[in-house]
XYZ file of C-alpha atoms in Angstrom:
334
model
C 48.935 26.027 -21.213
C 48.951 25.706 -17.168
C 47.151 22.164 -15.835
C 45.393 25.708 -13.471
C 43.804 28.235 -13.772
C 41.434 31.580 -13.021
C 39.029 32.716 -14.274
C 38.135 36.208 -15.864
C 35.391 37.695 -14.582
C 34.098 41.527 -14.943
C 34.306 43.584 -12.105
C 36.148 40.824 -9.530
C 39.306 39.636 -11.354
C 41.067 43.058 -11.913
C 44.808 43.891 -10.904
C 44.723 43.740 -7.257
C 42.824 40.437 -7.455
C 45.279 39.811 -9.556
C 47.979 40.536 -7.837
C 46.225 38.523 -3.856
C 45.982 35.433 -6.319
C 49.873 35.251 -7.553
C 50.821 35.836 -3.468
C 48.300 32.155 -2.790
C 50.281 31.065 -5.965
C 52.928 31.682 -8.185
C 52.408 28.423 -10.325
C 47.473 29.579 -11.274
C 47.135 31.878 -15.305
C 45.850 34.352 -14.072
C 43.411 36.439 -16.379
C 42.508 39.910 -17.354
C 38.608 41.261 -16.511
C 37.026 41.789 -20.184
C 37.948 44.438 -22.061
C 36.333 45.584 -25.198
C 38.735 45.666 -27.746
C 36.810 49.403 -28.343
C 38.421 49.896 -24.379
C 41.683 48.937 -25.790
C 42.320 50.836 -28.650
C 40.557 54.196 -27.635
C 40.135 54.161 -23.084
C 42.874 54.436 -20.735
C 44.550 51.756 -21.133
C 46.808 51.708 -18.965
C 44.461 51.888 -17.047
C 42.640 49.102 -18.347
C 45.849 46.889 -19.312
C 48.111 47.875 -16.826
C 49.643 45.322 -13.687
C 52.336 44.269 -11.541
C 54.804 42.459 -13.170
C 54.757 39.929 -10.502
C 51.597 38.876 -12.035
C 53.549 36.597 -14.657
C 51.636 33.960 -15.802
C 48.438 36.416 -16.781
C 46.081 36.671 -19.945
C 44.194 39.079 -21.216
C 40.828 38.462 -22.196
C 39.196 40.870 -25.645
C 35.936 41.111 -26.360
C 35.286 41.956 -29.853
C 33.913 40.623 -33.065
C 35.391 42.994 -35.655
C 39.007 40.926 -37.007
C 41.033 44.167 -37.891
C 40.587 45.787 -33.938
C 41.011 42.379 -32.011
C 44.425 42.062 -34.003
C 45.817 45.483 -32.929
C 44.304 45.017 -29.580
C 45.989 41.748 -29.255
C 48.765 43.388 -30.046
C 48.516 46.233 -27.235
C 48.217 43.491 -25.213
C 51.718 42.104 -26.123
C 53.732 45.142 -26.148
C 52.144 45.499 -22.355
C 53.761 41.669 -21.797
C 50.751 39.826 -21.198
C 51.445 35.612 -21.799
C 48.147 35.389 -23.916
C 45.419 36.806 -25.338
C 41.762 35.421 -25.212
C 38.556 36.154 -26.611
C 35.298 35.655 -24.903
C 32.932 33.947 -26.498
C 30.526 33.099 -23.785
C 29.586 35.527 -21.348
C 25.498 35.608 -22.501
C 25.110 39.781 -20.360
C 23.043 41.792 -23.024
C 25.655 44.461 -23.216
C 27.860 42.239 -24.316
C 25.449 40.667 -26.904
C 24.219 44.134 -28.548
C 28.220 44.515 -28.688
C 28.146 40.869 -30.454
C 30.572 39.851 -29.079
C 30.749 36.410 -26.353
C 28.200 34.035 -25.839
C 25.673 35.269 -28.993
C 29.383 34.555 -31.473
C 28.501 30.839 -30.585
C 26.841 30.930 -33.434
C 28.629 32.723 -35.711
C 31.944 30.018 -35.924
C 33.238 31.598 -39.431
C 33.833 34.783 -37.189
C 34.963 33.495 -34.547
C 37.297 31.229 -36.852
C 38.231 34.918 -38.830
C 38.957 36.819 -35.613
C 41.222 33.922 -34.462
C 43.019 34.137 -37.195
C 43.416 37.694 -37.220
C 44.940 37.346 -33.979
C 47.052 35.030 -34.432
C 48.831 37.076 -37.400
C 49.555 39.923 -34.863
C 51.261 38.064 -32.138
C 53.201 35.696 -31.261
C 52.027 34.309 -27.529
C 49.185 32.138 -28.295
C 46.512 32.892 -29.351
C 42.693 30.798 -27.632
C 39.754 30.451 -27.172
C 37.046 30.411 -24.123
C 33.474 29.588 -24.772
C 29.876 27.946 -23.405
C 28.868 24.220 -25.176
C 26.059 25.925 -27.631
C 23.815 28.750 -27.145
C 19.514 28.932 -26.437
C 18.372 26.025 -29.555
C 21.366 24.840 -30.406
C 23.426 21.411 -29.856
C 25.404 21.521 -27.857
C 27.264 18.841 -29.480
C 27.337 20.131 -33.078
C 28.030 23.637 -31.682
C 30.848 23.348 -29.686
C 32.539 21.190 -31.913
C 31.518 23.318 -35.146
C 33.660 26.573 -33.583
C 36.251 23.948 -32.637
C 37.641 22.973 -35.825
C 37.241 25.805 -37.415
C 38.748 28.088 -35.055
C 41.513 24.607 -34.751
C 42.424 24.913 -39.159
C 42.674 29.259 -37.980
C 46.089 27.916 -36.219
C 44.272 27.768 -31.984
C 45.185 24.775 -30.105
C 43.696 25.454 -26.908
C 39.972 26.370 -25.148
C 39.315 27.394 -21.718
C 35.114 25.539 -22.206
C 32.342 26.291 -19.569
C 30.318 22.762 -20.091
C 27.031 24.549 -19.812
C 24.798 26.576 -22.406
C 23.731 30.147 -22.216
C 20.830 31.354 -22.667
C 21.042 34.297 -24.672
C 17.110 35.540 -23.748
C 15.322 34.203 -20.503
C 17.551 34.434 -18.150
C 19.447 36.902 -16.896
C 24.103 36.714 -17.124
C 23.680 35.583 -12.921
C 21.309 32.884 -13.417
C 23.184 31.907 -16.296
C 26.394 30.714 -14.300
C 23.917 28.723 -12.375
C 21.125 26.781 -14.132
C 21.614 25.920 -17.122
C 22.693 21.889 -17.016
C 26.680 21.948 -16.589
C 28.129 18.281 -19.479
C 31.267 18.017 -18.686
C 30.931 14.901 -19.734
C 31.111 16.599 -23.284
C 34.217 18.422 -22.792
C 35.902 15.724 -22.084
C 34.735 13.919 -25.401
C 35.834 16.645 -26.968
C 39.521 15.593 -25.469
C 39.281 11.982 -25.834
C 38.509 12.859 -29.784
C 40.820 16.295 -30.415
C 43.685 15.095 -28.109
C 46.373 16.547 -29.603
C 43.886 19.949 -28.549
C 44.741 21.838 -25.395
C 41.212 21.521 -23.560
C 40.254 22.964 -19.683
C 36.781 23.324 -18.364
C 34.985 25.420 -15.988
C 31.919 25.759 -15.129
C 30.903 24.859 -10.711
C 33.992 23.583 -10.145
C 33.841 24.019 -5.893
C 37.815 24.186 -4.693
C 41.142 21.909 -5.687
C 39.848 18.079 -4.519
C 37.505 18.369 -7.521
C 39.606 20.278 -10.252
C 42.210 17.611 -9.490
C 38.782 14.943 -10.946
C 38.746 16.682 -13.941
C 42.473 16.459 -14.425
C 41.799 12.834 -15.143
C 39.694 14.057 -18.260
C 41.898 17.229 -19.799
C 44.279 19.101 -18.964
C 43.648 22.108 -17.279
C 40.420 23.796 -15.236
C 39.609 26.706 -14.411
C 38.772 28.058 -11.126
C 35.806 31.092 -11.060
C 33.759 32.379 -8.400
C 35.177 30.197 -6.095
C 38.783 30.809 -5.932
C 37.197 34.420 -5.872
C 34.987 34.250 -2.713
C 37.122 31.104 -0.741
C 40.429 32.993 -2.078
C 42.281 29.991 0.853
C 41.699 27.519 -1.260
C 44.812 28.880 -3.648
C 47.537 28.405 -1.786
C 46.972 25.048 -1.275
C 47.498 24.684 -5.941
C 51.261 24.992 -5.824
C 51.411 21.971 -4.206
C 48.580 19.688 -4.792
C 47.668 20.526 -8.319
C 50.955 21.792 -9.906
C 53.291 19.131 -7.210
C 55.970 20.922 -5.997
C 57.803 20.747 -2.370
C 55.940 23.536 -0.511
C 53.800 23.990 2.316
C 50.342 25.790 1.446
C 50.428 29.313 1.210
C 48.264 30.502 4.302
C 45.615 33.325 4.741
C 48.207 34.972 6.962
C 50.819 34.268 5.580
C 48.942 35.417 1.810
C 48.592 38.671 4.048
C 52.616 39.311 4.659
C 52.600 38.873 1.783
C 50.109 40.960 0.186
C 50.517 43.572 2.324
C 53.712 44.936 -0.030
C 51.260 45.817 -2.753
C 48.968 46.888 -1.074
C 51.176 49.699 -0.267
C 52.743 50.533 -3.099
C 49.855 50.403 -4.345
C 48.224 52.833 -1.601
C 51.060 54.914 -1.862
C 50.481 55.559 -6.351
C 46.826 57.092 -5.155
C 44.557 53.951 -5.060
C 41.922 53.474 -1.991
C 42.078 50.945 0.291
C 38.769 49.450 -0.278
C 39.166 49.247 -3.991
C 42.557 46.331 -2.675
C 40.205 45.567 -0.233
C 37.492 43.816 -0.985
C 39.169 40.960 -2.501
C 40.482 40.011 0.008
C 37.115 39.488 2.670
C 36.417 35.542 1.748
C 40.357 34.906 2.656
C 39.898 33.281 5.913
C 36.524 31.987 4.573
C 35.654 29.493 7.139
C 38.392 30.440 9.652
C 37.332 31.835 12.999
C 37.686 35.832 13.215
C 36.469 35.216 9.065
C 33.363 37.750 10.203
C 34.790 40.097 11.994
C 37.838 40.433 9.009
C 35.098 41.119 6.460
C 33.519 44.154 9.149
C 36.783 45.506 9.596
C 38.196 46.005 6.099
C 34.022 47.081 4.876
C 33.521 49.387 7.486
C 36.788 50.730 7.798
C 38.208 50.682 4.540
C 36.028 53.229 2.541
C 36.649 55.964 4.543
C 39.085 59.171 3.216
C 42.722 58.331 3.251
C 41.801 54.848 5.077
C 45.460 52.513 5.120
C 47.288 49.234 5.676
C 46.350 50.279 9.701
C 43.420 48.909 8.421
C 44.147 45.439 7.175
C 45.986 45.855 10.443
C 43.428 46.031 13.130
C 41.126 43.181 11.135
C 44.367 40.717 11.393
C 44.145 41.820 14.743
C 40.167 40.073 15.327
C 41.804 37.326 13.710
C 44.379 36.504 15.255
C 42.427 36.867 18.387
C 39.340 34.831 17.123
C 41.951 31.990 16.593
C 43.467 32.230 19.604
C 40.132 32.020 21.773
C 38.685 29.086 20.548
C 42.546 27.477 20.626
C 42.252 28.678 23.998
C 39.104 27.225 24.220
C 39.420 24.019 23.167
C 42.526 23.221 26.044
C 39.982 23.864 28.571
C 38.333 20.909 29.049
C 42.162 19.092 29.000
C 43.228 20.915 32.176
C 40.049 20.654 33.457
């Protein structure tokens, strides 16, 4: 278990996103989007599970509630080289609930434990749980500790806890990421009272400073939307979180490092917009960020759009930075 990870995010943390995040941090653990067992067992596995080998360490998150299917899907994930297999016990969407997986499984800790035991028996890589602190009217302390203890009995030692309840009725998935109050102290207490376990915290973490504060209390921190919308912040993770004696990766360096992946993916038939959409927030807060987003968004969707679109967007950022620097020295020159 790493001290820092980027969350599994539906429609976001795909293979292209993970390759971008990897050029920003060599150490962060990266997660796939949630993939259902049915999709793994019966779908286009290469499209769903394939990834660039430079992404390691990388974890596969599964959605499901049938132990045999989860065991089979975990084996397939292990065969694809994933370093960890994670079970989603936190997603609150209606579609996930109707499939009897995700956050609604907080109500069925015995079933979750059975699923985890089956997965653990099927693979040699670690199997982990990502959960909420409860759902609806559950008592969070009772729900979280019960789920954890039953999974520990099944052989699980690592838990990623989104420190909010999920409201399965009355709130949308988006609202469930913001509206239920965060209870970080409960997750800290879980670590204190179960010190032998590896506990990572997730939910509402805005950046590296906050991650370092959480690491005073738990073993790991998982960033979600902040890492996606402001990907540039990941450039400081290797130095600040992992203590490596390396310079931070700037957004400009990240583009250059990501460039070979873009070119390789284009040659394999992937569309530019699907690759570069994950880069839109890379220059967040810097001069030229708006032009960067506009060029990638507008020109990246064209038929046959290629690496020249990225070069044009990068030139716009460089020009904006130079103009700001020129303005900054004008008073001194006068």
